[in-house]
Coordinates of C-alpha atoms in Angstrom, one line a residue:
X1 CA 14.6 10.5 28.9
X2 CA 14.7 10.6 25.1
X3 CA 17.1 7.8 23.4
X4 CA 18.4 7.6 19.9
X5 CA 19.8 4.7 18.2
X6 CA 20.9 4.0 14.3
X7 CA 18.8 1.8 12.4
X8 CA 20.6 -1.4 11.1
X9 CA 22.7 0.4 8.2
X10 CA 22.6 -0.8 4.7
X11 CA 26.2 -1.9 5.3
X12 CA 25.0 -5.0 7.5
X13 CA 21.8 -6.1 5.4
X14 CA 22.7 -9.2 6.7
X15 CA 22.8 -8.5 10.3
X16 CA 20.6 -9.6 12.8
X17 CA 17.4 -7.2 13.6
X18 CA 16.4 -7.5 16.9
X19 CA 12.8 -8.5 17.4
X20 CA 11.0 -8.5 20.6
X21 CA 8.6 -11.2 21.8
X22 CA 5.7 -12.4 20.1
X23 CA 2.0 -12.3 21.0
X24 CA 0.0 -14.6 23.5
X25 CA -1.8 -17.6 22.1
X26 CA -4.8 -16.2 24.1
X27 CA -5.3 -13.5 21.6
X28 CA -4.9 -9.5 22.0
X29 CA -6.9 -7.8 24.6
X30 CA -9.9 -6.1 23.0
X31 CA -9.1 -2.7 24.3
X32 CA -5.6 -2.7 23.2
X33 CA -4.8 -0.5 20.1
X34 CA -2.3 1.3 18.4
X35 CA -2.1 4.4 16.4
X36 CA 0.1 4.9 13.3
X37 CA 0.5 8.3 11.6
X38 CA 1.6 8.3 7.7
X39 CA 1.8 10.2 4.7
X40 CA 1.8 6.9 2.7
X41 CA -2.1 6.2 1.7
X42 CA -3.4 2.8 0.7
X43 CA -5.0 3.0 -2.6
X44 CA -4.8 -0.8 -3.7
X45 CA -5.2 -4.4 -2.4
X46 CA -3.4 -5.4 -5.5
X47 CA 0.5 -4.8 -4.9
X48 CA 2.0 -6.3 -8.2
X49 CA 0.2 -4.0 -10.6
X50 CA 2.2 -0.8 -11.8
X51 CA -0.2 1.6 -9.9
X52 CA -0.8 -0.9 -6.8
X53 CA 3.1 -1.3 -6.3
X54 CA 3.3 1.3 -3.8
X55 CA 4.4 1.4 0.1
X56 CA 1.1 2.5 1.5
X57 CA -0.3 -0.5 0.1
X58 CA 2.7 -3.1 1.1
X59 CA 2.2 -1.6 4.5
X60 CA -1.4 -2.8 5.0
X61 CA -1.5 -5.9 3.0
X62 CA 1.7 -7.3 4.9
X63 CA -0.9 -7.5 7.6
X64 CA -3.7 -8.9 5.6
X65 CA -2.4 -11.3 3.4
X66 CA -0.5 -14.3 4.2
X67 CA 2.5 -16.2 2.3
X68 CA 4.5 -19.1 2.1
X69 CA 7.8 -17.3 2.9
X70 CA 8.7 -13.8 4.3
X71 CA 11.8 -12.2 5.5
X72 CA 12.8 -12.8 9.0
X73 CA 14.3 -10.3 11.5
X74 CA 18.0 -11.3 9.9
X75 CA 16.6 -10.8 6.3
X76 CA 16.8 -14.3 5.6
X77 CA 13.6 -16.2 3.6
X78 CA 11.5 -18.1 6.2
X79 CA 8.7 -20.4 5.5
X80 CA 5.4 -19.7 7.5
X81 CA 4.2 -23.0 7.6
X82 CA 1.3 -22.0 9.3
X83 CA -0.1 -20.9 5.8
X84 CA 1.5 -23.7 4.0
X85 CA 4.6 -25.2 2.2
X86 CA 6.9 -24.6 -0.5
X87 CA 9.5 -27.4 -1.5
X88 CA 11.6 -28.2 -4.6
X89 CA 10.3 -31.7 -6.0
X90 CA 13.3 -32.0 -8.5
X91 CA 16.1 -29.7 -9.9
X92 CA 16.1 -30.9 -13.7
X93 CA 13.6 -29.8 -14.5
X94 CA 13.1 -27.7 -11.8
X95 CA 9.4 -28.6 -10.2
X96 CA 7.9 -26.7 -6.8
X97 CA 4.9 -27.6 -5.0
X98 CA 2.9 -25.3 -2.9
X99 CA 0.7 -26.7 -0.4
X100 CA -1.7 -24.9 1.8
X101 CA -2.3 -25.7 5.4
X102 CA -5.6 -27.1 6.5
X103 CA -6.0 -24.2 8.7
X104 CA -5.2 -21.3 5.9
X105 CA -8.7 -19.5 5.7
X106 CA -10.1 -16.2 4.4
X107 CA -11.7 -13.9 6.7
X108 CA -15.2 -14.8 5.2
X109 CA -14.6 -18.7 6.3
X110 CA -13.7 -19.7 2.6
X111 CA -10.7 -21.9 2.7
X112 CA -7.6 -20.6 1.0
X113 CA -6.9 -23.3 -2.0
X114 CA -6.2 -24.4 -5.3
X115 CA -7.6 -21.3 -7.2
X116 CA -6.2 -19.0 -5.2
X117 CA -2.8 -20.4 -6.0
X118 CA -3.7 -21.0 -9.9
X119 CA -4.9 -17.5 -10.3
X120 CA -1.6 -16.2 -8.3
X121 CA 0.4 -18.3 -11.0
X122 CA -1.8 -17.2 -14.1
X123 CA -1.4 -13.6 -12.9
X124 CA 2.4 -13.8 -12.5
X125 CA 3.5 -16.0 -15.1
X126 CA 1.8 -14.2 -17.9
X127 CA 1.4 -17.7 -19.5
X128 CA -2.0 -17.2 -20.5
X129 CA -1.9 -13.4 -21.7
X130 CA -2.6 -12.8 -25.4
X131 CA 0.4 -12.7 -27.4
X132 CA 1.5 -9.4 -29.0
X133 CA -1.1 -7.6 -27.0
X134 CA 0.3 -3.7 -26.7
X135 CA -1.3 -2.4 -23.6
X136 CA -0.1 1.1 -24.2
X137 CA -3.7 2.6 -24.6
X138 CA -5.3 0.2 -22.2
X139 CA -3.0 1.5 -19.4
X140 CA -3.5 4.8 -20.6
X141 CA -7.2 4.4 -20.0
X142 CA -6.9 2.9 -16.8
X143 CA -4.8 5.7 -15.7
X144 CA -7.5 8.4 -17.0
X145 CA -10.6 6.7 -15.9
X146 CA -9.3 4.4 -13.0
X147 CA -10.7 1.2 -14.5
X148 CA -10.9 0.0 -18.4
X149 CA -12.2 -3.1 -19.8
X150 CA -9.9 -5.1 -22.4
X151 CA -10.9 -6.0 -25.5
X152 CA -13.0 -8.8 -25.8
X153 CA -11.1 -12.3 -25.5
X154 CA -8.0 -10.0 -24.9
X155 CA -6.2 -11.6 -21.6
X156 CA -3.8 -9.4 -20.0
X157 CA -2.8 -9.8 -16.1
X158 CA -0.5 -6.6 -15.8
X159 CA 1.7 -7.9 -13.4
X160 CA 4.7 -7.5 -15.8
X161 CA 5.2 -11.0 -16.1
X162 CA 8.2 -11.9 -18.6
X163 CA 8.3 -15.3 -20.3
X164 CA 12.2 -15.3 -19.7
X165 CA 12.4 -14.7 -16.0
X166 CA 10.7 -15.9 -12.6
X167 CA 7.3 -17.7 -12.9
X168 CA 7.2 -16.6 -16.7
X169 CA 9.5 -19.7 -16.8
X170 CA 6.8 -21.9 -15.6
X171 CA 4.5 -21.6 -18.5
X172 CA 3.0 -25.1 -18.2
X173 CA -0.3 -25.5 -16.7
X174 CA 0.1 -26.3 -13.2
X175 CA -0.8 -29.5 -11.6
X176 CA -3.6 -29.3 -8.8
X177 CA -4.2 -32.0 -6.3
X178 CA -7.3 -33.8 -5.8
X179 CA -7.9 -32.3 -2.6
X180 CA -7.5 -28.7 -3.7
X181 CA -4.7 -27.8 -1.5
X182 CA -1.3 -28.1 -3.4
X183 CA -0.2 -26.8 -6.9
X184 CA 2.8 -28.2 -8.5
X185 CA 4.6 -26.0 -11.2
X186 CA 7.5 -27.0 -13.5
X187 CA 10.2 -24.7 -14.9
X188 CA 11.8 -24.5 -18.4
X189 CA 14.8 -23.4 -16.8
X190 CA 16.2 -23.3 -13.3
X191 CA 15.9 -19.9 -11.1
X192 CA 17.7 -19.3 -7.9
X193 CA 14.7 -17.5 -6.5
X194 CA 12.1 -20.3 -6.5
X195 CA 11.1 -19.8 -2.8
X196 CA 10.0 -16.3 -3.4
X197 CA 8.6 -16.5 -6.9
X198 CA 4.9 -16.5 -5.9
X199 CA 3.7 -13.3 -4.5
X200 CA 0.8 -13.6 -1.8
X201 CA -2.3 -15.0 -3.1
X202 CA -5.1 -12.6 -3.6
X203 CA -8.9 -14.2 -2.8
X204 CA -9.7 -15.9 -6.4
X205 CA -13.5 -16.3 -5.4
X206 CA -13.9 -12.5 -4.9
X207 CA -12.5 -12.2 -8.5
X208 CA -14.7 -14.8 -10.1
X209 CA -17.7 -13.2 -8.3
X210 CA -17.1 -9.5 -9.7
X211 CA -15.6 -10.6 -13.1
X212 CA -17.9 -13.6 -13.7
X213 CA -20.7 -12.6 -11.6
X214 CA -20.7 -15.9 -9.8
X215 CA -22.7 -16.2 -6.8
X216 CA -21.5 -18.8 -4.1
X217 CA -17.8 -18.7 -2.8
X218 CA -17.4 -22.4 -3.8
X219 CA -18.7 -21.8 -7.3
X220 CA -16.9 -18.9 -7.9
X221 CA -13.4 -20.4 -6.8
X222 CA -14.3 -23.4 -9.3
X223 CA -14.9 -20.7 -12.2
X224 CA -11.1 -19.6 -11.7
X225 CA -10.1 -23.2 -12.0
X226 CA -12.2 -24.0 -14.9
X227 CA -11.6 -20.7 -17.1
X228 CA -7.6 -21.4 -16.2
X229 CA -7.6 -24.8 -16.9
X230 CA -9.4 -24.9 -20.0
X231 CA -8.1 -21.6 -21.3
X232 CA -11.3 -20.1 -21.5
X233 CA -10.0 -16.8 -22.8
X234 CA -13.7 -15.0 -22.6
X235 CA -13.8 -15.5 -19.2
X236 CA -10.1 -14.9 -18.8
X237 CA -10.4 -11.6 -20.2
X238 CA -12.7 -10.8 -17.6
X239 CA -11.0 -12.4 -15.0
X240 CA -7.6 -10.3 -15.8
X241 CA -9.5 -7.0 -16.6
X242 CA -10.7 -7.2 -13.0
X243 CA -7.7 -8.4 -11.6
X244 CA -5.6 -5.5 -12.8
X245 CA -8.6 -2.7 -11.6
X246 CA -10.7 -4.2 -9.2
X247 CA -8.6 -4.1 -6.0
X248 CA -8.2 -0.6 -6.4
X249 CA -9.8 1.3 -3.8
X250 CA -11.6 3.9 -6.0
X251 CA -13.1 1.0 -7.8
X252 CA -14.4 -0.9 -4.4
X253 CA -17.7 -0.6 -3.3
X254 CA -17.6 -2.9 -0.2
X255 CA -14.1 -3.2 1.2
X256 CA -15.3 -5.6 3.6
X257 CA -16.3 -8.3 0.9
X258 CA -13.3 -7.3 -1.4
X259 CA -10.5 -7.1 0.7
X260 CA -10.6 -10.3 2.5
X261 CA -7.7 -11.2 4.9
X262 CA -5.5 -14.4 5.3
X263 CA -3.5 -12.7 7.6
X264 CA -3.3 -11.4 11.1
X265 CA -5.6 -8.5 10.6
X266 CA -8.3 -7.9 8.4
X267 CA -9.3 -4.1 7.4
X268 CA -12.5 -2.8 9.4
X269 CA -13.1 0.6 7.7
X270 CA -11.3 2.7 5.2
X271 CA -11.6 6.6 4.6
X272 CA -9.7 7.6 1.8
X273 CA -8.8 11.1 3.3
X274 CA -8.4 10.2 6.7
X275 CA -7.2 6.8 7.2
X276 CA -7.8 3.0 7.7
X277 CA -8.7 0.7 10.7
X278 CA -7.7 -2.8 11.0
X279 CA -8.7 -5.2 13.8
X280 CA -7.4 -8.8 14.6
X281 CA -8.5 -11.4 12.5
X282 CA -10.7 -14.0 14.4
X283 CA -10.5 -16.5 11.5
X284 CA -6.3 -16.3 11.9
X285 CA -4.9 -19.1 13.6
X286 CA -1.2 -18.8 12.1
X287 CA 2.1 -18.1 13.7
X288 CA 1.9 -14.6 13.5
X289 CA -1.1 -13.8 15.7
X290 CA -0.8 -10.2 16.8
X291 CA -0.8 -8.9 20.5
X292 CA -2.7 -5.6 19.6
X293 CA -6.6 -5.9 18.8
X294 CA -6.9 -2.6 16.7
X295 CA -4.3 -0.5 14.4
X296 CA -5.5 2.7 13.3
X297 CA -3.6 4.1 10.4
X298 CA -4.1 7.6 10.3
X299 CA -3.2 10.0 7.1
X300 CA -0.8 12.9 8.1
X301 CA 0.7 14.4 5.2
X302 CA 2.8 17.2 6.4
X303 CA 5.6 15.8 8.3
X304 CA 5.4 18.6 11.0
X305 CA 1.7 17.5 11.8
X306 CA 3.1 14.0 12.2
X307 CA 5.6 15.1 14.9
X308 CA 2.8 17.3 16.7
X309 CA 0.5 14.3 16.4
X310 CA 2.9 11.8 18.1
X311 CA 4.2 14.5 20.6
X312 CA 0.5 15.0 21.6
X313 CA -0.2 11.3 22.0
X314 CA -2.9 11.5 18.9
X315 CA -0.6 8.8 17.5
X316 CA 1.7 6.3 18.9
X317 CA 4.6 5.8 16.2
X318 CA 5.5 8.0 13.0
X319 CA 7.9 7.1 10.5
X320 CA 7.7 10.5 8.4
X321 CA 9.5 12.3 5.5
X322 CA 13.1 12.4 6.8
X323 CA 14.0 16.3 6.5
X324 CA 16.3 18.4 8.3
X325 CA 13.2 19.9 10.0
X326 CA 11.9 17.0 11.2
X327 CA 15.0 15.8 12.9
X328 CA 15.4 18.8 14.4
X329 CA 11.9 18.9 15.8
X330 CA 12.3 15.4 17.3
X331 CA 15.7 16.0 18.6
X332 CA 13.8 18.6 20.7
X333 CA 11.6 16.2 22.5
X334 CA 12.3 14.5 25.5
X335 CA 9.9 11.5 25.9
X336 CA 9.9 10.0 22.7
X337 CA 12.3 7.2 21.3
X338 CA 13.9 8.0 18.1
X339 CA 15.5 5.6 15.4
X340 CA 17.3 7.0 12.5
X341 CA 19.5 5.5 9.8
X342 CA 19.5 4.6 6.1
X343 CA 17.3 2.0 4.7
X344 CA 17.3 0.2 1.2
X345 CA 15.2 2.2 -0.5
X346 CA 16.9 5.0 -2.8
X347 CA 16.0 8.1 -4.5
X348 CA 16.6 8.5 -8.4
X349 CA 15.6 10.6 -11.4
X350 CA 14.3 8.5 -14.5
X351 CA 14.6 10.0 -18.3
X352 CA 11.9 8.5 -20.3
X353 CA 12.8 6.7 -23.4
X354 CA 10.5 6.9 -26.6
X355 CA 7.1 8.1 -25.1
X356 CA 8.0 11.1 -23.2
X357 CA 5.8 14.5 -22.9
X358 CA 8.5 16.4 -25.4
X359 CA 10.5 13.5 -26.6
X360 CA 13.5 15.2 -25.0
X361 CA 15.7 12.5 -24.2
X362 CA 15.1 10.0 -27.1
X363 CA 18.5 11.6 -28.2
X364 CA 21.3 10.1 -25.9
X365 CA 23.4 13.5 -26.4
X366 CA 20.5 15.2 -24.7
X367 CA 20.2 12.6 -21.8
X368 CA 23.8 12.7 -21.3
X369 CA 23.7 16.6 -21.3
X370 CA 20.9 16.7 -18.7
X371 CA 22.7 14.1 -16.4
X372 CA 25.8 16.6 -16.4
X373 CA 23.4 19.1 -14.6
X374 CA 22.2 17.5 -11.9
X375 CA 23.5 18.7 -8.5
X376 CA 23.9 15.2 -6.7
X377 CA 26.3 16.0 -4.4
X378 CA 24.7 19.3 -3.4
X379 CA 21.4 17.5 -2.8
X380 CA 22.8 15.2 -0.2
X381 CA 24.7 17.8 1.6
X382 CA 21.6 20.0 2.0
X383 CA 18.8 17.6 2.4
X384 CA 20.4 14.3 3.9
X385 CA 23.6 15.3 5.6
X386 CA 21.6 17.1 8.6
X387 CA 19.5 13.9 9.1
X388 CA 22.0 11.1 9.3
X389 CA 25.5 13.0 9.2
X390 CA 28.4 11.3 7.7
X391 CA 26.5 8.5 6.7
X392 CA 24.7 10.5 3.9
X393 CA 26.4 9.9 0.4
X394 CA 25.7 9.9 -3.1
X395 CA 24.3 6.6 -4.3
X396 CA 26.2 5.6 -7.3
X397 CA 24.9 2.5 -8.2
X398 CA 21.6 1.4 -9.9
X399 CA 21.6 -2.0 -8.8
X400 CA 23.8 -2.1 -5.9
X401 CA 23.1 -0.6 -2.4
X402 CA 26.0 0.7 -0.6
X403 CA 27.7 -1.2 1.6
X404 CA 27.3 -4.7 0.0
X405 CA 29.3 -6.8 -1.8
X406 CA 29.9 -5.5 -5.4
X407 CA 29.2 -1.7 -4.4
X408 CA 32.4 -0.4 -4.2
X409 CA 33.8 -2.1 -7.3
X410 CA 30.8 -1.1 -9.5
X411 CA 30.6 2.4 -8.6
X412 CA 34.3 3.1 -8.9
X413 CA 34.1 1.8 -12.4
X414 CA 32.2 4.6 -13.8
X415 CA 31.3 7.3 -11.3
X416 CA 28.7 9.5 -12.0
X417 CA 30.2 13.1 -13.0
X418 CA 30.0 16.1 -10.8
X419 CA 28.0 18.9 -12.4
X420 CA 29.5 20.2 -15.9
X421 CA 27.5 22.9 -17.1
X422 CA 30.0 23.8 -19.9
X423 CA 29.9 20.2 -20.9
X424 CA 26.1 20.2 -21.0
X425 CA 26.0 23.0 -23.1
X426 CA 28.8 21.4 -25.5
X427 CA 26.4 18.2 -25.8
X428 CA 23.5 20.0 -26.4
X429 CA 25.2 22.4 -29.3
X430 CA 26.4 18.7 -30.8
X431 CA 22.7 17.7 -30.7
X432 CA 21.4 20.5 -32.2
X433 CA 18.7 21.3 -29.4
X434 CA 20.0 24.5 -27.6
X435 CA 16.6 24.7 -25.4
X436 CA 15.2 21.5 -24.8
X437 CA 12.1 21.0 -22.8
X438 CA 12.0 18.6 -19.7
X439 CA 8.9 17.9 -17.6
X440 CA 9.6 16.9 -14.3
X441 CA 7.1 14.6 -12.1
X442 CA 7.5 14.3 -8.8
X443 CA 5.2 14.5 -5.5
X444 CA 4.2 18.0 -4.9
X445 CA 3.3 17.5 -1.5
X446 CA 6.6 15.8 -0.4
X447 CA 9.0 18.6 0.6
X448 CA 12.2 16.8 -0.1
X449 CA 11.2 16.3 -3.6
X450 CA 10.1 19.8 -4.1
X451 CA 13.4 21.0 -2.7
X452 CA 14.9 18.3 -4.9
X453 CA 13.2 19.6 -8.3
X454 CA 13.8 23.4 -7.0
X455 CA 17.7 22.3 -7.3
X456 CA 17.6 20.3 -10.5
X457 CA 15.9 22.7 -12.3
X458 CA 18.0 25.6 -11.5
X459 CA 21.3 23.8 -12.4
X460 CA 19.9 22.4 -15.6
X461 CA 18.4 25.8 -16.8
X462 CA 21.8 27.1 -16.7
X463 CA 22.7 24.8 -19.6
X464 CA 19.9 26.0 -21.5
X465 CA 17.1 23.1 -20.6
X466 CA 13.7 24.6 -20.2
X467 CA 12.2 22.8 -17.0
X468 CA 8.8 22.7 -16.5
X469 CA 7.1 21.8 -12.9
X470 CA 5.1 19.0 -13.5
X471 CA 4.7 18.0 -9.7
X472 CA 1.4 16.6 -8.5
X473 CA 0.0 15.1 -5.5
X474 CA -1.2 12.5 -8.0
X475 CA 2.1 11.6 -9.4
X476 CA 2.2 7.9 -8.7
X477 CA -1.1 7.7 -11.2
X478 CA 0.9 9.4 -13.8
X479 CA 4.2 7.4 -13.6
X480 CA 4.8 5.0 -16.4
X481 CA 1.8 6.7 -18.3
X482 CA 3.0 7.5 -22.3
X483 CA 3.1 11.2 -22.9
X484 CA 2.9 13.0 -19.6
X485 CA 6.2 13.7 -18.5
X486 CA 9.9 13.5 -19.6
X487 CA 11.8 12.6 -16.0
X488 CA 10.3 11.7 -12.7
X489 CA 11.9 11.9 -9.2
X490 CA 11.0 9.2 -7.0
X491 CA 12.1 6.4 -4.9
X492 CA 12.7 2.7 -5.4
X493 CA 11.6 0.5 -2.3
X494 CA 13.6 -2.9 -2.0
X495 CA 11.1 -5.3 -0.5
X496 CA 13.3 -8.3 -1.7
X497 CA 16.9 -9.6 -1.4
X498 CA 16.6 -11.9 -4.4
X499 CA 19.2 -11.8 -7.0
X500 CA 17.2 -10.6 -9.8
X501 CA 15.3 -7.9 -7.8
X502 CA 16.1 -5.1 -9.8
X503 CA 15.2 -7.0 -13.0
X504 CA 11.4 -5.4 -12.4
X505 CA 12.8 -2.0 -13.0
X506 CA 15.0 -2.3 -15.8
X507 CA 14.2 -5.4 -17.8
X508 CA 12.2 -4.6 -21.2
X509 CA 8.3 -4.1 -20.3
X510 CA 8.9 -5.5 -16.8
X511 CA 6.4 -4.6 -13.9
X512 CA 8.3 -1.6 -12.4
X513 CA 9.8 -0.3 -15.8
X514 CA 8.0 3.0 -16.0
X515 CA 10.1 4.8 -18.3
X516 CA 10.2 2.8 -21.4
X517 CA 13.9 1.6 -21.4
X518 CA 14.9 -1.6 -23.2
X519 CA 17.9 -3.1 -23.9
X520 CA 18.6 -6.8 -25.1
X521 CA 22.0 -6.8 -23.3
X522 CA 20.6 -6.1 -20.0
X523 CA 17.6 -8.4 -20.4
X524 CA 20.3 -11.3 -21.2
X525 CA 22.2 -10.4 -18.0
X526 CA 19.2 -11.0 -15.9
X527 CA 18.6 -14.2 -17.5
X528 CA 21.8 -15.5 -16.7
X529 CA 21.7 -13.8 -13.3
X530 CA 18.3 -15.9 -12.5
X531 CA 20.1 -19.2 -13.5
X532 CA 23.1 -18.9 -11.3
X533 CA 23.6 -19.4 -7.7
X534 CA 27.2 -18.3 -7.6
X535 CA 27.0 -15.1 -5.5
X536 CA 30.5 -13.9 -7.3
X537 CA 29.0 -14.7 -10.9
X538 CA 25.8 -12.7 -9.9
X539 CA 27.6 -9.9 -8.4
X540 CA 29.7 -9.6 -11.9
X541 CA 26.7 -9.8 -13.9
X542 CA 24.8 -6.9 -11.8
X543 CA 28.0 -4.9 -12.3
X544 CA 27.3 -5.3 -16.1
X545 CA 24.0 -4.1 -15.8
X546 CA 25.3 -1.1 -14.0
X547 CA 27.4 -0.4 -16.8
X548 CA 25.0 -1.0 -19.3
X549 CA 22.8 1.7 -17.7
X550 CA 25.1 4.3 -17.2
X551 CA 26.2 3.9 -21.2
X552 CA 22.7 4.5 -22.1
X553 CA 22.2 7.6 -19.8
X554 CA 19.5 5.6 -18.1
X555 CA 18.9 8.6 -15.3
X556 CA 20.7 8.9 -12.1
X557 CA 20.5 7.5 -8.6
X558 CA 20.8 10.4 -5.9
X559 CA 21.2 9.0 -2.7
X560 CA 20.1 6.3 -0.1
X561 CA 17.2 7.0 1.9
X562 CA 17.0 8.5 5.3
X563 CA 14.7 7.1 7.6
X564 CA 13.4 8.3 11.0
X565 CA 11.3 6.9 13.4
X566 CA 9.6 8.0 16.3
X567 CA 7.5 6.6 19.1
X568 CA 6.5 7.3 22.8
X569 CA 8.2 3.9 24.6
X570 CA 5.4 4.5 27.6
X571 CA 2.6 3.7 25.3
X572 CA 4.4 1.2 22.5
X573 CA 7.3 -1.4 22.5
X574 CA 8.3 -4.1 19.5
X575 CA 9.1 -1.2 17.2
X576 CA 12.1 -2.4 15.1
X577 CA 12.3 -0.7 11.5
X578 CA 14.2 -2.6 8.9
X579 CA 16.1 -2.0 6.0
X580 CA 13.8 -3.5 3.5
X581 CA 10.2 -2.6 2.8
X582 CA 7.8 -2.6 4.4
X583 CA 10.2 -1.0 7.0
X584 CA 7.9 -0.2 10.0
X585 CA 5.0 -2.6 9.8
X586 CA 7.0 -6.0 9.1
X587 CA 6.6 -7.2 12.3
X588 CA 3.4 -5.2 13.7
X589 CA 1.9 -8.5 15.4
X590 CA 5.0 -8.5 17.6
X591 CA 4.1 -4.9 19.2
X592 CA 2.8 -4.5 22.4
X593 CA 0.4 -1.7 23.3
X594 CA 0.5 -0.3 27.4
X595 CA -2.5 1.5 27.1

């Protein structure tokens, strides 16, 4: 019989999420497999560049790249000592040492070591980036061509590193241990999120082999260490250029040689139109050894096609775009387990600052006028309420998740206005721009976003805005590219519960700051936030960020993301979606296949 339960709600972010039994030490049955139907396509192995920061990429790298820590079933930061250890050596100054375990190995047999850690530091601290380099033209060239070379001797790791935040505060060259297994970094200021500051390392020897044309694995790893340690800017320019774009699928000739794994699974095959096949990594001996030998990720863009595929047994599990139609289709099926609820991702519309297609929103009066036309409540009632019922609500904060501490106070302090067409017209008259043009970017192949665009465009036109449909299937490649659009509808996924998680979106030139917003006040608030461990003070600082974003008419949050996951319990077990990304695949090594 079909069963239904609610995913852990956003009000219980700290609550325990059930996790089923892990895998056996003997390894997976060679015949065991699971097929996942998804519309999220893999496009890059590097998830910390602007173009690579996508759910379809994180769903894969979660299974292939190990790290020192991850979030466990209770959403607590948990160490993975089978990969290595991260430990605080001193508080003043803050000194942190990373040590890779003796068993940590890349899937080509190369040990994970100092070169991988040092490249990770260089890329995410920005310490070696060329000062005052303006990446605007470079990023535009990357967007247009898929890859572009940096100017000679210009070093630029496009990770969104900032000198006053996170690893940007660890600008001194790290110390490497004699055995090549440890890296020690020193911060100029203390930060609260030091445990999760370093992203999963990428294979440094692969970067050097491609960027510097070094053949042997050992020599390539040493070339990275030499370039960083000696500040060889000629070599670093090539290294950073390749790091930025070399892991993008469109630029990879040999995925099996480029997409090396340090985690439980390794990528076997990639078809950009059909999907990805992963298999258990024979070189992996860590704590997340899988119980399923083969994972087939199949691309199905149409949510209805995903429902049909899981019903017919073509795939074992789906987590499609949650629309009323999908909810209705799944409700009619008796043999599936369906999990519904809300997750920490949220839909929003961002307005471009300073480099938009038409320059429409350079004037704050026009920004304010446009926000008065957005039918937030109607969008929720039509598109979200049929899925999750009474839990559907507009999201009224940029930085707080509904149900978490601080949300109610911040949302009540300056609630977003209801639709006010007369007020919008008055503001446009005051601005002297009666018919401003607004090109709105969104995923044209996403039914819910297409419906949102239609509702927003219809409402805005009543106030005099001339709205252009700039929806495209390739919307992600255009995000953040100057001159391409005036506003964008998409979602932010929260993959971290760190105190400054939202900094990457709203701080000046931060990695996920895609609309050119810049506020000295907001930047200072995030700096203060990174240095305090007092939860109450952090909440107050976040509330101040919320107020500043509203006052600047940054854009508008729309709603908390609904989620639907469906699977046949007779074929698969262990599936337990969580509220932060990756929601579905975070514990795939614990899944069990019955076929």
